[in-house]
Structure formats: structure tokens, C-alpha cells
């Protein structure tokens, strides 16, 4: 950071109540956005987000989506100060562990209330009027859904010989059917890695990508990423949401396959910490594809072709 920019940042932080604070950089994936925990002399802390010029619009979107989510009863990090022209934002520090990290080794009986709360929050997000969300970000429709799966195809499936005849057409039909559903407001990455457990429930992180998408998409993200609820708990949570079952399976199949492409992309750029999730995520994808009419006939062949990856999960 140039000295003049550093001096400007320090002056801005001092005005926000954080002079002479200790910076503790936080790990991230591959986004150019950077987070730092600031600890003041009095022990108080906050999170500094720095947005470089190429993604400075993300800062503005975060403020806009905050203004939509808070009145909807969705807890999000409090913005303590912001200067999107400079690419700086200061938000409250909610602690060191997301629900994914906090819940990794805990029994499902302890995690269930948090998942139930998350389903409630997803429902609140889905009820935000579509006219308030439309235009914030591109709709999660057929074009974007196909683009996401193309990344998985190019970076993971095809290089490893994990495709079968007809799979491309099946995935295209899957995306077309999701595109045909009446869209609602969705977080877009509503997963345990973006949920923070706090004393009175959960706080939703990384909400700047709020957009219109398939009705069951956020639920599919929640139940099929990082922490995978057992079947009976998944069924109970699904019943709370009251979505069409076929819509849920389609959204979950697309989301899990999309996630694998994201993990592969991160790994190519030097961030491989999500690769251990691939076998379980692929297994979840196969289970959901088995429940979808357009993909069910291919599941037996896919199970054979994907067997080497799936066995890594069983091991």
C-alpha cells in the first residue's frame, strides 16, 4: 500500500474509533478483497475489509444489501464505517469461527437448532420483494447456472474422465427447468461458511451477491455444503421450508456440482483447502440427480464413472 494511501487509511480508522490498533490479517480464498481484524488498545475489535479498485462496486452492493436484509429481520454484520470510494469498510467483529468451523466436530443434536434457525433466515430472505432485489446482481437463471456447471466440466469432470454420454444435455435440461421456476430473492451462497453463530442465533455473512434465483436454491446450498446433515435431519429441515421436492433436488444437484468447480478453480489458484469436500459433495450430487427425471437414467453410469472419487469419501 502506498504511504499516502496508508496514511489516509490510518486517519480514517482513527476517525472511526480505531487509532493505533493491532492489525491481524485473516485468511481468505482467492478474492482480491482482504480482511484484517483490528484490535484496539482497549481490547475492542472490528473487521476491516479492503476492496481494490477492480471490485470496489462490491462495497457499495454490501451497503445496499445490508439495507434490504436488516428490515427483513435477517441479522447481518453491523457496518461501523465505510468509504466505498476508497474501498474501505469497517464491520463488527463477530468472532473467529463460522458455523462450518464451530460445528465441525459437534454432534448433530447440537447443530440442529442452528440449522433450523438458518432455514428461518432463508425464508425471510426469500420474502424480500423481488422488485427490491432485481437489478442488484444478474439473476441466477439458466445462463448463469450453465456457466457455473461449465466451469466444473472444464476444470474437474472432463480432465478426470468423469463424464458420460448424454451428461451435458442432461445438465442443460436441469438448468432449463430451474430457469423456468418463478424466481425469488436468494442469498446466492447461503452455506454454513457464511453463517456466524452468536449468542442469540446466527448472523449472515457475504450477502453482497443477493439476487433473484430458484426458490429452493438457498435451502439447497445450506443442506449440501461443508456440514452435511444426516438424511432424517435433512428431511425435517426440508419439511420446515415447504418447497417442491423436485425443485429442491434440481437446485441441490446444480449447486453441489457447481461447488466442485469452485473448489477446483480455487485449487488451481493455490487455495486447495476445500478439496477434501469434493468426494462427499459429489456423492450428494449423485443422490440428488437420482431424484430428478431428466438425470435419473444416467445415475447408474455416473456412479460407475465417479466411483474412484466417491471411494475417497468412503475411505
Short mmCIF file of C-alpha atoms in Angstrom, two decimals:
data_model
loop_
_atom_site.label_atom_id
_atom_site.label_comp_id
_atom_site.label_asym_id
_atom_site.label_seq_id
_atom_site.Cartn_x
_atom_site.Cartn_y
_atom_site.Cartn_z
CA UNK A 1 0.00 0.00 0.00
CA UNK A 2 1.38 3.41 -0.94
CA UNK A 3 2.39 5.62 2.02
CA UNK A 4 -0.22 8.26 1.14
CA UNK A 5 -2.98 5.62 1.00
CA UNK A 6 -1.76 4.05 4.25
CA UNK A 7 -1.78 7.44 5.95
CA UNK A 8 -5.28 8.09 4.67
CA UNK A 9 -6.47 4.72 5.93
CA UNK A 10 -4.96 5.28 9.35
CA UNK A 11 -6.63 8.69 9.62
CA UNK A 12 -9.97 7.17 8.54
CA UNK A 13 -9.64 4.37 11.11
CA UNK A 14 -8.80 6.87 13.85
CA UNK A 15 -11.93 8.85 13.00
CA UNK A 16 -13.92 5.61 13.19
CA UNK A 17 -12.61 4.96 16.69
CA UNK A 18 -9.69 2.66 15.92
CA UNK A 19 -6.46 4.64 16.30
CA UNK A 20 -3.22 2.76 16.90
CA UNK A 21 -4.77 -0.68 16.53
CA UNK A 22 -3.00 -4.00 16.05
CA UNK A 23 -3.75 -5.49 12.58
CA UNK A 24 -4.23 -9.27 12.35
CA UNK A 25 -4.67 -10.37 8.70
CA UNK A 26 -7.35 -13.02 8.20
CA UNK A 27 -7.10 -15.91 5.72
CA UNK A 28 -9.22 -15.85 2.59
CA UNK A 29 -9.62 -17.76 -0.64
CA UNK A 30 -8.84 -16.13 -3.97
CA UNK A 31 -10.92 -12.96 -3.92
CA UNK A 32 -8.87 -9.76 -4.18
CA UNK A 33 -10.86 -8.47 -1.21
CA UNK A 34 -8.81 -8.60 2.00
CA UNK A 35 -9.92 -8.81 5.63
CA UNK A 36 -7.99 -7.74 8.72
CA UNK A 37 -9.01 -7.97 12.37
CA UNK A 38 -8.18 -4.75 14.18
CA UNK A 39 -7.62 -4.90 17.92
CA UNK A 40 -7.57 -1.59 19.78
CA UNK A 41 -5.65 -0.73 22.94
CA UNK A 42 -8.82 -1.24 24.99
CA UNK A 43 -9.28 -4.77 23.61
CA UNK A 44 -12.16 -3.83 21.33
CA UNK A 45 -12.03 -5.25 17.82
CA UNK A 46 -13.53 -4.84 14.36
CA UNK A 47 -13.01 -6.27 10.89
CA UNK A 48 -11.53 -4.10 8.18
CA UNK A 49 -12.45 -5.06 4.60
CA UNK A 50 -10.35 -3.58 1.80
CA UNK A 51 -11.79 -3.63 -1.72
CA UNK A 52 -9.26 -2.98 -4.50
CA UNK A 53 -10.41 -0.82 -7.44
CA UNK A 54 -11.49 -3.74 -9.66
CA UNK A 55 -14.15 -4.89 -7.16
CA UNK A 56 -14.99 -1.58 -5.49
CA UNK A 57 -18.61 -1.94 -6.56
CA UNK A 58 -18.88 -4.88 -4.16
CA UNK A 59 -18.50 -2.45 -1.27
CA UNK A 60 -21.49 -0.43 -2.46
CA UNK A 61 -23.57 -3.58 -3.00
CA UNK A 62 -22.78 -4.72 0.54
CA UNK A 63 -24.29 -1.50 1.88
CA UNK A 64 -27.34 -1.85 -0.37
CA UNK A 65 -27.99 -5.45 0.60
CA UNK A 66 -27.46 -4.62 4.28
CA UNK A 67 -30.23 -2.04 3.92
CA UNK A 68 -32.53 -4.73 2.47
CA UNK A 69 -31.74 -7.56 4.87
CA UNK A 70 -31.89 -5.72 8.19
CA UNK A 71 -35.54 -4.60 7.82
CA UNK A 72 -36.40 -8.15 6.71
CA UNK A 73 -35.25 -9.47 10.09
CA UNK A 74 -32.06 -11.06 8.76
CA UNK A 75 -29.11 -10.39 11.11
CA UNK A 76 -26.02 -9.20 9.23
CA UNK A 77 -22.74 -7.65 10.44
CA UNK A 78 -23.15 -4.06 11.57
CA UNK A 79 -21.31 -1.62 9.36
CA UNK A 80 -19.32 0.65 11.67
CA UNK A 81 -17.89 2.89 8.95
CA UNK A 82 -17.49 2.81 5.19
CA UNK A 83 -15.74 4.69 2.40
CA UNK A 84 -16.53 2.82 -0.78
CA UNK A 85 -14.78 5.45 -2.90
CA UNK A 86 -11.56 4.41 -1.16
CA UNK A 87 -12.57 0.75 -0.89
CA UNK A 88 -12.66 0.62 2.92
CA UNK A 89 -15.30 -0.81 5.22
CA UNK A 90 -15.26 -1.47 8.95
CA UNK A 91 -17.73 -4.03 10.31
CA UNK A 92 -18.35 -5.55 13.70
CA UNK A 93 -16.19 -8.49 14.73
CA UNK A 94 -18.44 -11.49 15.30
CA UNK A 95 -15.72 -13.90 16.36
CA UNK A 96 -13.18 -16.29 14.87
CA UNK A 97 -15.36 -19.20 13.71
CA UNK A 98 -18.16 -19.57 11.20
CA UNK A 99 -20.81 -22.24 11.73
CA UNK A 100 -18.75 -24.53 9.48
CA UNK A 101 -15.69 -24.26 11.72
CA UNK A 102 -17.53 -24.14 15.03
CA UNK A 103 -19.71 -27.10 14.16
CA UNK A 104 -17.10 -29.37 12.57
CA UNK A 105 -16.83 -31.90 15.41
CA UNK A 106 -20.09 -31.24 17.24
CA UNK A 107 -22.98 -33.73 17.36
CA UNK A 108 -25.94 -33.09 15.10
CA UNK A 109 -28.21 -32.77 18.12
CA UNK A 110 -26.24 -29.62 19.00
CA UNK A 111 -26.19 -28.32 15.43
CA UNK A 112 -29.86 -28.87 14.64
CA UNK A 113 -31.15 -25.65 16.28
CA UNK A 114 -28.69 -23.61 14.23
CA UNK A 115 -29.83 -25.27 11.01
CA UNK A 116 -33.46 -24.69 11.97
CA UNK A 117 -32.67 -21.03 12.53
CA UNK A 118 -30.87 -20.89 9.19
CA UNK A 119 -33.97 -22.25 7.42
CA UNK A 120 -36.00 -19.46 9.03
CA UNK A 121 -33.50 -16.85 7.83
CA UNK A 122 -33.50 -18.28 4.31
CA UNK A 123 -37.29 -17.95 4.31
CA UNK A 124 -37.01 -14.30 5.37
CA UNK A 125 -34.55 -13.63 2.57
CA UNK A 126 -36.88 -15.30 0.10
CA UNK A 127 -39.72 -13.00 1.17
CA UNK A 128 -37.85 -9.78 0.30
CA UNK A 129 -39.84 -8.25 -2.58
CA UNK A 130 -38.35 -9.19 -5.94
CA UNK A 131 -38.57 -5.61 -7.18
CA UNK A 132 -36.17 -4.56 -4.39
CA UNK A 133 -33.58 -7.14 -5.44
CA UNK A 134 -33.95 -7.15 -9.21
CA UNK A 135 -31.03 -5.31 -10.77
CA UNK A 136 -28.66 -5.68 -7.82
CA UNK A 137 -26.90 -8.64 -9.43
CA UNK A 138 -27.54 -10.79 -12.51
CA UNK A 139 -30.37 -13.26 -11.99
CA UNK A 140 -29.32 -16.79 -11.10
CA UNK A 141 -31.09 -18.11 -14.17
CA UNK A 142 -30.33 -20.57 -16.92
CA UNK A 143 -27.38 -18.71 -18.42
CA UNK A 144 -25.50 -18.30 -15.15
CA UNK A 145 -26.41 -21.79 -13.90
CA UNK A 146 -24.98 -23.28 -17.11
CA UNK A 147 -21.86 -21.13 -16.87
CA UNK A 148 -21.21 -22.42 -13.36
CA UNK A 149 -21.52 -26.03 -14.47
CA UNK A 150 -19.29 -25.37 -17.49
CA UNK A 151 -16.50 -24.49 -15.05
CA UNK A 152 -16.99 -27.81 -13.26
CA UNK A 153 -17.00 -29.63 -16.59
CA UNK A 154 -13.82 -27.93 -17.83
CA UNK A 155 -11.80 -27.96 -14.61
CA UNK A 156 -12.89 -31.16 -12.90
CA UNK A 157 -15.11 -33.61 -14.77
CA UNK A 158 -13.56 -33.69 -18.24
CA UNK A 159 -9.86 -33.66 -17.18
CA UNK A 160 -10.53 -36.68 -14.93
CA UNK A 161 -12.64 -38.64 -17.39
CA UNK A 162 -15.75 -38.25 -15.22
CA UNK A 163 -18.25 -37.50 -18.00
CA UNK A 164 -20.69 -39.89 -19.66
CA UNK A 165 -22.57 -39.72 -22.98
CA UNK A 166 -25.60 -37.50 -22.61
CA UNK A 167 -24.47 -35.85 -19.38
CA UNK A 168 -24.05 -32.43 -20.99
CA UNK A 169 -27.59 -32.49 -22.38
CA UNK A 170 -28.96 -33.63 -19.03
CA UNK A 171 -27.25 -30.79 -17.18
CA UNK A 172 -28.52 -28.32 -19.76
CA UNK A 173 -32.08 -29.59 -19.20
CA UNK A 174 -31.60 -29.35 -15.44
CA UNK A 175 -30.63 -25.69 -15.74
CA UNK A 176 -33.50 -25.00 -18.12
CA UNK A 177 -36.01 -26.41 -15.63
CA UNK A 178 -34.53 -24.31 -12.81
CA UNK A 179 -34.69 -21.27 -15.08
CA UNK A 180 -38.39 -21.89 -15.70
CA UNK A 181 -39.25 -21.54 -12.00
CA UNK A 182 -40.57 -18.21 -10.74
CA UNK A 183 -37.53 -16.61 -9.08
CA UNK A 184 -37.41 -15.25 -5.54
CA UNK A 185 -34.78 -13.32 -3.60
CA UNK A 186 -31.86 -15.51 -2.57
CA UNK A 187 -28.53 -15.01 -0.83
CA UNK A 188 -26.70 -16.98 -3.54
CA UNK A 189 -24.12 -18.54 -1.15
CA UNK A 190 -26.27 -19.42 1.84
CA UNK A 191 -23.99 -22.02 3.40
CA UNK A 192 -22.53 -22.72 6.83
CA UNK A 193 -19.28 -21.00 5.82
CA UNK A 194 -21.31 -17.78 5.52
CA UNK A 195 -23.20 -18.15 8.80
CA UNK A 196 -21.75 -16.98 12.10
CA UNK A 197 -23.06 -18.48 15.37
CA UNK A 198 -23.68 -15.83 18.04
CA UNK A 199 -25.28 -15.93 21.48
CA UNK A 200 -28.81 -15.37 20.17
CA UNK A 201 -28.66 -17.29 16.88
CA UNK A 202 -26.92 -16.66 13.58
CA UNK A 203 -25.57 -13.74 11.58
CA UNK A 204 -25.47 -13.94 7.78
CA UNK A 205 -22.16 -13.03 6.10
CA UNK A 206 -21.14 -12.20 2.50
CA UNK A 207 -24.59 -11.12 1.41
CA UNK A 208 -23.49 -8.66 -1.31
CA UNK A 209 -24.44 -11.19 -4.04
CA UNK A 210 -28.14 -11.12 -3.09
CA UNK A 211 -30.12 -11.71 -6.27
CA UNK A 212 -33.14 -13.44 -7.79
CA UNK A 213 -32.85 -17.20 -8.21
CA UNK A 214 -34.66 -20.56 -8.00
CA UNK A 215 -36.91 -20.76 -4.91
CA UNK A 216 -35.14 -23.74 -3.31
CA UNK A 217 -31.59 -22.59 -4.08
CA UNK A 218 -30.65 -21.19 -0.66
CA UNK A 219 -32.01 -24.26 1.12
CA UNK A 220 -30.09 -26.49 -1.29
CA UNK A 221 -26.93 -24.53 -0.51
CA UNK A 222 -27.44 -24.78 3.24
CA UNK A 223 -28.04 -28.54 3.36
CA UNK A 224 -25.38 -29.61 0.87
CA UNK A 225 -22.21 -27.72 1.72
CA UNK A 226 -19.40 -28.45 4.23
CA UNK A 227 -21.60 -29.83 7.03
CA UNK A 228 -23.94 -32.40 5.53
CA UNK A 229 -26.99 -33.15 7.73
CA UNK A 230 -27.98 -36.82 8.10
CA UNK A 231 -30.92 -37.91 5.99
CA UNK A 232 -33.55 -37.71 8.71
CA UNK A 233 -32.48 -34.21 9.70
CA UNK A 234 -32.36 -33.10 6.06
CA UNK A 235 -35.94 -34.32 5.65
CA UNK A 236 -37.08 -32.48 8.78
CA UNK A 237 -35.45 -29.24 7.65
CA UNK A 238 -36.85 -29.63 4.15
CA UNK A 239 -40.35 -30.04 5.63
CA UNK A 240 -39.93 -26.75 7.51
CA UNK A 241 -39.25 -24.94 4.25
CA UNK A 242 -42.19 -26.45 2.35
CA UNK A 243 -40.56 -26.30 -1.09
CA UNK A 244 -41.43 -28.51 -4.01
CA UNK A 245 -39.29 -31.63 -3.62
CA UNK A 246 -38.30 -31.84 -7.28
CA UNK A 247 -37.25 -28.18 -7.29
CA UNK A 248 -35.09 -28.82 -4.23
CA UNK A 249 -33.35 -31.85 -5.79
CA UNK A 250 -32.68 -29.94 -9.02
CA UNK A 251 -31.25 -26.96 -7.15
CA UNK A 252 -29.14 -29.21 -4.91
CA UNK A 253 -27.77 -31.16 -7.87
CA UNK A 254 -26.75 -27.97 -9.65
CA UNK A 255 -25.36 -26.36 -6.50
CA UNK A 256 -23.21 -29.33 -5.48
CA UNK A 257 -21.78 -29.75 -8.96
CA UNK A 258 -21.14 -26.01 -9.14
CA UNK A 259 -19.34 -26.14 -5.78
CA UNK A 260 -16.93 -28.78 -7.06
CA UNK A 261 -15.96 -26.50 -9.93
CA UNK A 262 -15.40 -23.67 -7.46
CA UNK A 263 -13.13 -25.88 -5.32
CA UNK A 264 -11.17 -26.92 -8.42
CA UNK A 265 -10.81 -23.31 -9.52
CA UNK A 266 -9.56 -22.27 -6.08
CA UNK A 267 -7.05 -25.12 -6.06
CA UNK A 268 -5.63 -24.06 -9.42
CA UNK A 269 -5.02 -20.63 -7.90
CA UNK A 270 -3.25 -22.04 -4.86
CA UNK A 271 -6.14 -22.34 -2.37
CA UNK A 272 -6.76 -26.07 -2.02
CA UNK A 273 -8.28 -26.27 1.46
CA UNK A 274 -11.73 -27.16 0.13
CA UNK A 275 -10.61 -30.18 -1.91
CA UNK A 276 -11.38 -32.64 0.94
CA UNK A 277 -15.04 -31.67 0.48
CA UNK A 278 -15.11 -32.91 -3.12
CA UNK A 279 -15.91 -36.65 -2.58
CA UNK A 280 -18.80 -36.01 -0.18
CA UNK A 281 -20.13 -33.17 -2.34
CA UNK A 282 -20.02 -35.35 -5.46
CA UNK A 283 -21.85 -38.08 -3.56
CA UNK A 284 -24.57 -35.63 -2.58
CA UNK A 285 -24.83 -34.53 -6.20
CA UNK A 286 -25.32 -38.11 -7.36
CA UNK A 287 -28.04 -38.69 -4.76
CA UNK A 288 -29.95 -35.60 -5.92
CA UNK A 289 -29.51 -36.44 -9.61
CA UNK A 290 -31.15 -39.80 -8.86
CA UNK A 291 -34.32 -37.93 -7.80
CA UNK A 292 -34.57 -35.80 -10.96
CA UNK A 293 -36.39 -37.27 -14.01
CA UNK A 294 -34.01 -35.80 -16.60
CA UNK A 295 -30.91 -37.20 -14.88
CA UNK A 296 -32.11 -40.39 -13.15
CA UNK A 297 -31.46 -42.65 -16.20
CA UNK A 298 -27.76 -41.66 -16.14
CA UNK A 299 -27.15 -42.19 -12.44
CA UNK A 300 -26.06 -45.81 -12.70
CA UNK A 301 -23.43 -44.99 -15.33
CA UNK A 302 -22.33 -41.92 -13.40
CA UNK A 303 -21.93 -43.96 -10.22
CA UNK A 304 -19.54 -46.26 -12.05
CA UNK A 305 -17.55 -43.44 -13.62
CA UNK A 306 -17.42 -41.39 -10.42
CA UNK A 307 -16.59 -44.40 -8.23
CA UNK A 308 -12.87 -43.54 -7.76
CA UNK A 309 -13.76 -40.10 -6.37
CA UNK A 310 -16.63 -41.41 -4.25
CA UNK A 311 -14.43 -44.10 -2.70
CA UNK A 312 -12.15 -41.37 -1.36
CA UNK A 313 -15.11 -40.20 0.73
CA UNK A 314 -15.90 -43.72 1.98
CA UNK A 315 -12.25 -44.21 2.95
#
